[in-house]
Coordinates of C-alpha atoms in Angstrom, one line a residue:
M1 CA -51.8 22.0 -94.8
G2 CA -48.5 22.0 -96.8
K3 CA -45.2 21.2 -95.4
R4 CA -44.2 24.9 -95.3
S5 CA -47.1 25.7 -93.1
I6 CA -46.3 22.9 -90.6
L7 CA -42.7 24.0 -90.3
A8 CA -43.7 27.6 -89.7
L9 CA -46.0 26.6 -86.8
L10 CA -43.3 24.5 -85.2
F11 CA -40.9 27.5 -85.4
V12 CA -43.4 29.8 -83.7
A13 CA -44.0 27.3 -80.9
L14 CA -40.3 26.8 -80.2
S15 CA -39.8 30.6 -80.1
I16 CA -42.5 31.0 -77.5
T17 CA -41.2 28.2 -75.4
S18 CA -37.6 29.5 -75.5
G19 CA -38.7 33.0 -74.6
G20 CA -40.7 31.7 -71.6
A21 CA -37.7 29.8 -70.3
L22 CA -35.4 32.8 -70.9
L23 CA -37.9 35.0 -69.0
T24 CA -38.0 32.6 -66.1
A25 CA -34.2 32.5 -65.9
C26 CA -33.9 36.3 -65.9
Q27 CA -36.4 36.5 -63.0
G28 CA -34.4 33.8 -61.1
D29 CA -31.2 36.0 -61.2
S30 CA -33.0 39.0 -59.6
N31 CA -34.4 36.9 -56.7
P32 CA -32.0 34.1 -56.0
T33 CA -33.9 32.7 -53.0
P34 CA -37.1 31.3 -54.1
T35 CA -40.1 31.5 -51.7
P36 CA -40.8 28.0 -50.4
T37 CA -44.2 26.6 -51.0
A38 CA -46.4 25.2 -48.4
A39 CA -45.5 21.7 -49.5
S40 CA -41.7 22.2 -49.3
A41 CA -41.3 24.5 -46.2
P42 CA -40.3 22.7 -43.0
A43 CA -43.0 22.3 -40.4
A44 CA -42.8 24.6 -37.3
P45 CA -41.8 22.7 -34.0
T46 CA -44.7 21.8 -31.8
A47 CA -44.8 21.2 -28.0
E48 CA -44.3 17.5 -28.6
A49 CA -41.0 18.1 -30.5
T50 CA -38.0 15.9 -29.6
P51 CA -35.8 17.8 -27.0
S52 CA -32.3 19.0 -28.0
T53 CA -29.1 17.0 -27.1
A54 CA -28.1 19.6 -24.3
E55 CA -31.6 19.4 -22.8
T56 CA -31.5 15.5 -22.9
Q57 CA -28.0 15.5 -21.2
T58 CA -29.1 17.9 -18.5
S59 CA -32.1 15.9 -17.8
D60 CA -30.1 12.7 -17.6
E61 CA -27.6 14.3 -15.2
T62 CA -30.3 15.5 -12.9
Q63 CA -32.0 12.1 -12.9
S64 CA -28.6 10.4 -12.2
A65 CA -27.8 12.8 -9.3
T66 CA -31.3 12.2 -7.9
E67 CA -30.9 8.5 -8.1
N68 CA -27.3 8.4 -6.7
A69 CA -27.9 10.8 -3.7
P70 CA -29.9 8.3 -1.7
A71 CA -27.4 5.6 -2.4
E72 CA -24.5 7.7 -1.1
T73 CA -26.5 8.6 2.0
N74 CA -27.3 5.0 2.6
L75 CA -23.6 4.1 2.2
E76 CA -22.6 6.7 4.8
Q77 CA -25.2 5.5 7.2
S78 CA -24.2 1.9 6.6
T79 CA -20.5 2.8 7.3
A80 CA -21.4 4.7 10.4
E81 CA -23.5 1.8 11.7
Q82 CA -20.7 -0.6 10.9
T83 CA -18.2 1.5 12.8
S84 CA -20.5 1.8 15.8
T85 CA -21.1 -1.9 15.8
E86 CA -17.4 -2.7 15.6
A87 CA -16.7 -0.2 18.5
Q88 CA -19.5 -1.8 20.6
G89 CA -18.1 -5.3 19.8
S90 CA -14.6 -4.1 20.8
E91 CA -15.9 -2.7 24.1
A92 CA -17.8 -5.9 24.7
T93 CA -14.8 -8.1 24.2
A94 CA -12.3 -5.9 26.1
E95 CA -11.6 -7.1 29.6
P96 CA -12.3 -4.4 32.2
G97 CA -9.4 -3.4 34.3
G98 CA -6.5 -5.8 34.2
P99 CA -2.9 -5.6 35.4
I100 CA -1.2 -2.2 35.1
T101 CA 2.5 -1.4 35.5
L102 CA 3.7 1.5 37.7
R103 CA 7.2 2.8 37.4
F104 CA 9.3 4.6 40.0
V105 CA 9.6 8.4 39.2
G106 CA 12.3 10.8 40.5
D107 CA 9.8 13.0 42.2
G108 CA 9.1 11.3 45.5
T109 CA 11.6 8.4 45.1
E110 CA 14.7 8.1 47.3
A111 CA 17.0 5.4 48.7
R112 CA 19.0 5.9 51.9
F113 CA 21.4 4.2 54.3
L114 CA 21.7 5.1 57.9
I115 CA 24.5 4.1 60.2
D116 CA 25.5 5.2 63.7
E117 CA 28.9 6.2 64.7
V118 CA 30.7 8.2 67.4
L119 CA 32.4 11.2 65.9
M120 CA 34.7 13.3 68.1
G121 CA 33.1 11.8 71.2
Q122 CA 29.5 12.5 70.1
P123 CA 26.9 10.1 68.7
K124 CA 26.0 10.7 65.1
T125 CA 23.8 9.1 62.5
V126 CA 25.4 9.2 59.0
V127 CA 22.8 9.3 56.2
G128 CA 23.7 8.7 52.6
V129 CA 21.0 9.5 50.0
T130 CA 20.3 9.1 46.3
T131 CA 17.3 9.7 44.1
M132 CA 18.7 7.6 41.3
V133 CA 16.5 4.5 41.9
E134 CA 14.9 2.4 39.2
G135 CA 12.0 0.0 39.8
E136 CA 8.4 -0.9 38.9
I137 CA 5.3 -2.6 40.3
T138 CA 2.7 -4.5 38.4
V139 CA -0.7 -4.6 40.0
D140 CA -4.1 -5.9 39.2
P141 CA -6.8 -3.8 41.0
A142 CA -9.2 -6.8 40.9
N143 CA -6.6 -9.0 42.6
P144 CA -4.1 -7.0 44.8
A145 CA -2.6 -10.2 46.1
S146 CA -1.1 -10.9 42.7
V147 CA 1.1 -7.7 42.8
Q148 CA 4.6 -8.2 41.4
V149 CA 7.6 -6.0 42.3
G150 CA 10.4 -5.8 39.7
E151 CA 14.1 -5.5 40.2
I152 CA 15.1 -2.4 42.1
R153 CA 18.4 -0.8 41.2
I154 CA 20.1 1.9 43.3
D155 CA 23.0 3.9 41.9
A156 CA 25.5 3.6 44.8
R157 CA 27.8 6.0 43.0
D158 CA 25.3 8.8 43.6
L159 CA 25.0 8.1 47.4
T160 CA 25.8 11.4 49.1
T161 CA 26.4 12.3 52.8
D162 CA 27.0 15.6 54.5
D163 CA 30.8 15.2 54.2
N164 CA 32.8 15.1 50.9
R165 CA 35.6 13.2 52.5
R166 CA 33.2 10.5 53.6
N167 CA 31.6 10.5 50.1
N168 CA 35.1 9.8 48.5
R169 CA 35.7 7.0 50.9
L170 CA 32.3 5.5 50.1
R171 CA 33.0 5.5 46.4
N172 CA 36.6 4.5 46.5
D173 CA 37.0 2.2 49.5
I174 CA 33.8 1.2 51.2
L175 CA 31.2 0.5 48.4
K176 CA 33.8 0.9 45.6
S177 CA 31.0 2.3 43.5
N178 CA 33.5 4.2 41.3
Q179 CA 34.1 0.8 39.7
D180 CA 31.4 -0.1 37.1
A181 CA 31.1 -3.6 38.5
Y182 CA 29.9 -2.3 41.8
R183 CA 28.0 0.8 40.8
Y184 CA 24.6 -0.6 41.5
I185 CA 23.1 -2.1 44.6
I186 CA 20.4 -4.5 43.3
F187 CA 17.4 -6.0 45.1
R188 CA 15.5 -8.8 43.3
P189 CA 12.1 -9.6 45.0
T190 CA 11.2 -13.3 45.2
S191 CA 8.0 -13.1 47.2
I192 CA 5.5 -10.8 48.8
E193 CA 3.6 -11.5 52.0
G194 CA 0.7 -9.8 53.8
L195 CA -1.1 -8.1 50.9
P196 CA -4.8 -7.4 51.5
A197 CA -7.5 -9.1 49.6
A198 CA -9.0 -5.8 48.4
V199 CA -7.6 -2.3 48.0
N200 CA -9.4 1.0 47.3
V201 CA -8.2 4.4 46.4
G202 CA -6.9 6.1 49.6
D203 CA -6.2 2.9 51.4
T204 CA -2.8 2.4 53.2
F205 CA -1.7 -1.2 53.8
N206 CA 1.4 -3.0 55.1
F207 CA 3.2 -6.0 53.7
Q208 CA 6.6 -7.6 53.4
V209 CA 8.8 -8.0 50.3
I210 CA 11.4 -10.8 50.5
G211 CA 14.2 -10.9 48.0
D212 CA 17.9 -11.1 47.2
L213 CA 20.1 -8.1 47.9
T214 CA 23.4 -7.8 46.1
I215 CA 26.2 -5.5 47.3
L216 CA 29.7 -5.8 46.0
D217 CA 30.2 -9.5 45.2
T218 CA 27.7 -10.9 47.8
T219 CA 24.0 -11.7 47.4
L220 CA 21.9 -12.5 50.5
P221 CA 18.2 -12.8 51.3
V222 CA 16.7 -9.7 52.9
T223 CA 13.2 -8.8 54.0
F224 CA 11.8 -5.3 53.6
D225 CA 8.9 -4.1 55.7
M226 CA 6.7 -2.0 53.5
S227 CA 3.8 0.4 53.7
A228 CA 2.0 1.7 50.6
T229 CA -0.9 4.0 49.8
V230 CA -3.1 4.0 46.7
V231 CA -3.1 7.7 45.8
D232 CA -5.3 7.2 42.8
A233 CA -5.9 4.7 40.0
N234 CA -2.5 5.5 38.4
T235 CA -0.3 6.3 41.4
V236 CA 1.0 4.3 44.4
R237 CA 3.3 5.9 47.1
G238 CA 5.1 3.9 49.6
S239 CA 8.2 3.3 51.8
G240 CA 10.1 0.4 53.2
S241 CA 13.1 -0.5 55.4
A242 CA 15.4 -3.4 56.3
T243 CA 18.4 -3.8 58.6
I244 CA 21.5 -5.7 57.6
R245 CA 25.0 -6.4 58.9
Y246 CA 27.3 -4.7 56.4
A247 CA 30.1 -7.1 57.2
D248 CA 28.0 -10.0 55.9
F249 CA 28.2 -8.3 52.4
G250 CA 32.0 -8.0 52.6
I251 CA 31.9 -4.3 53.4
R252 CA 34.7 -3.0 55.6
I253 CA 34.7 0.4 57.1
P254 CA 38.3 1.6 57.7
S255 CA 39.3 3.4 60.9
V256 CA 39.7 7.1 60.6
P257 CA 40.7 9.9 63.0
F258 CA 38.1 11.3 65.3
V259 CA 35.7 8.3 64.7
A260 CA 35.7 6.3 67.9
G261 CA 33.3 3.6 66.7
V262 CA 30.9 2.5 64.0
S263 CA 27.8 0.4 64.5
D264 CA 27.8 -3.2 63.0
E265 CA 24.4 -2.7 61.5
V266 CA 23.2 -0.4 58.8
R267 CA 19.6 0.5 58.1
L268 CA 18.4 0.6 54.4
E269 CA 15.4 2.7 53.6
I270 CA 13.4 3.5 50.4
D271 CA 10.6 5.9 49.6
F272 CA 9.0 5.6 46.3
T273 CA 6.3 7.1 44.1
A274 CA 5.2 4.8 41.3
R275 CA 3.1 6.1 38.4
R276 CA 1.4 4.5 35.5

């Protein structure tokens, strides 16, 4: 075959090839999304496919909550058991009973003095009263004999009789309680005698309290005869009395009209209610 024939065949072949490519390109413009073949299409997910991130997180949280719940319950139980054990240990080491302190209260507490005189030819007992009394008692129910009575302070400025003129003489001349230095009559117990070995609620018992009594500038030993009743575990009610010569304490009672005479002795009394 000559050169012209060969060149003609090549020209025809190129024309056919270019036309096929052009036709393919035109078809691609009318359908831009080619249909995937079986080899290139992604496989459909099966039952064994890997779970999504949200599903994995939810599963992890559920598992974590399930694992942590028993731990928290065990922790609460452990704490409760520890608290119970500590409480039991505290109760085991605490001493039962023990000393308790009872303080005088205004309701049921009163201090008095009583002195006899002859007024306008008639015998009369003068009574001076105050409820302003301070004091306390420390007792051990298991050992009543170890009771301790604290200092007792009586506000002499508040002592009141049935006559205002006598009250003024008491505060200005006799007890001089209007002066701060002499306002209080003070009794400081030093010993107690006659206490019972055992005391129960409702029991009444008698005993003596020995101590130092201070009036004005003088302090002397005085013994009070006492009686007390255990009302309940927190309350003791009692009374006591002593007789003194007021002249021994430097007390002078001036002469006044219509008073023919005054006894040399004065009786001191106290009623008290002491509560825990």
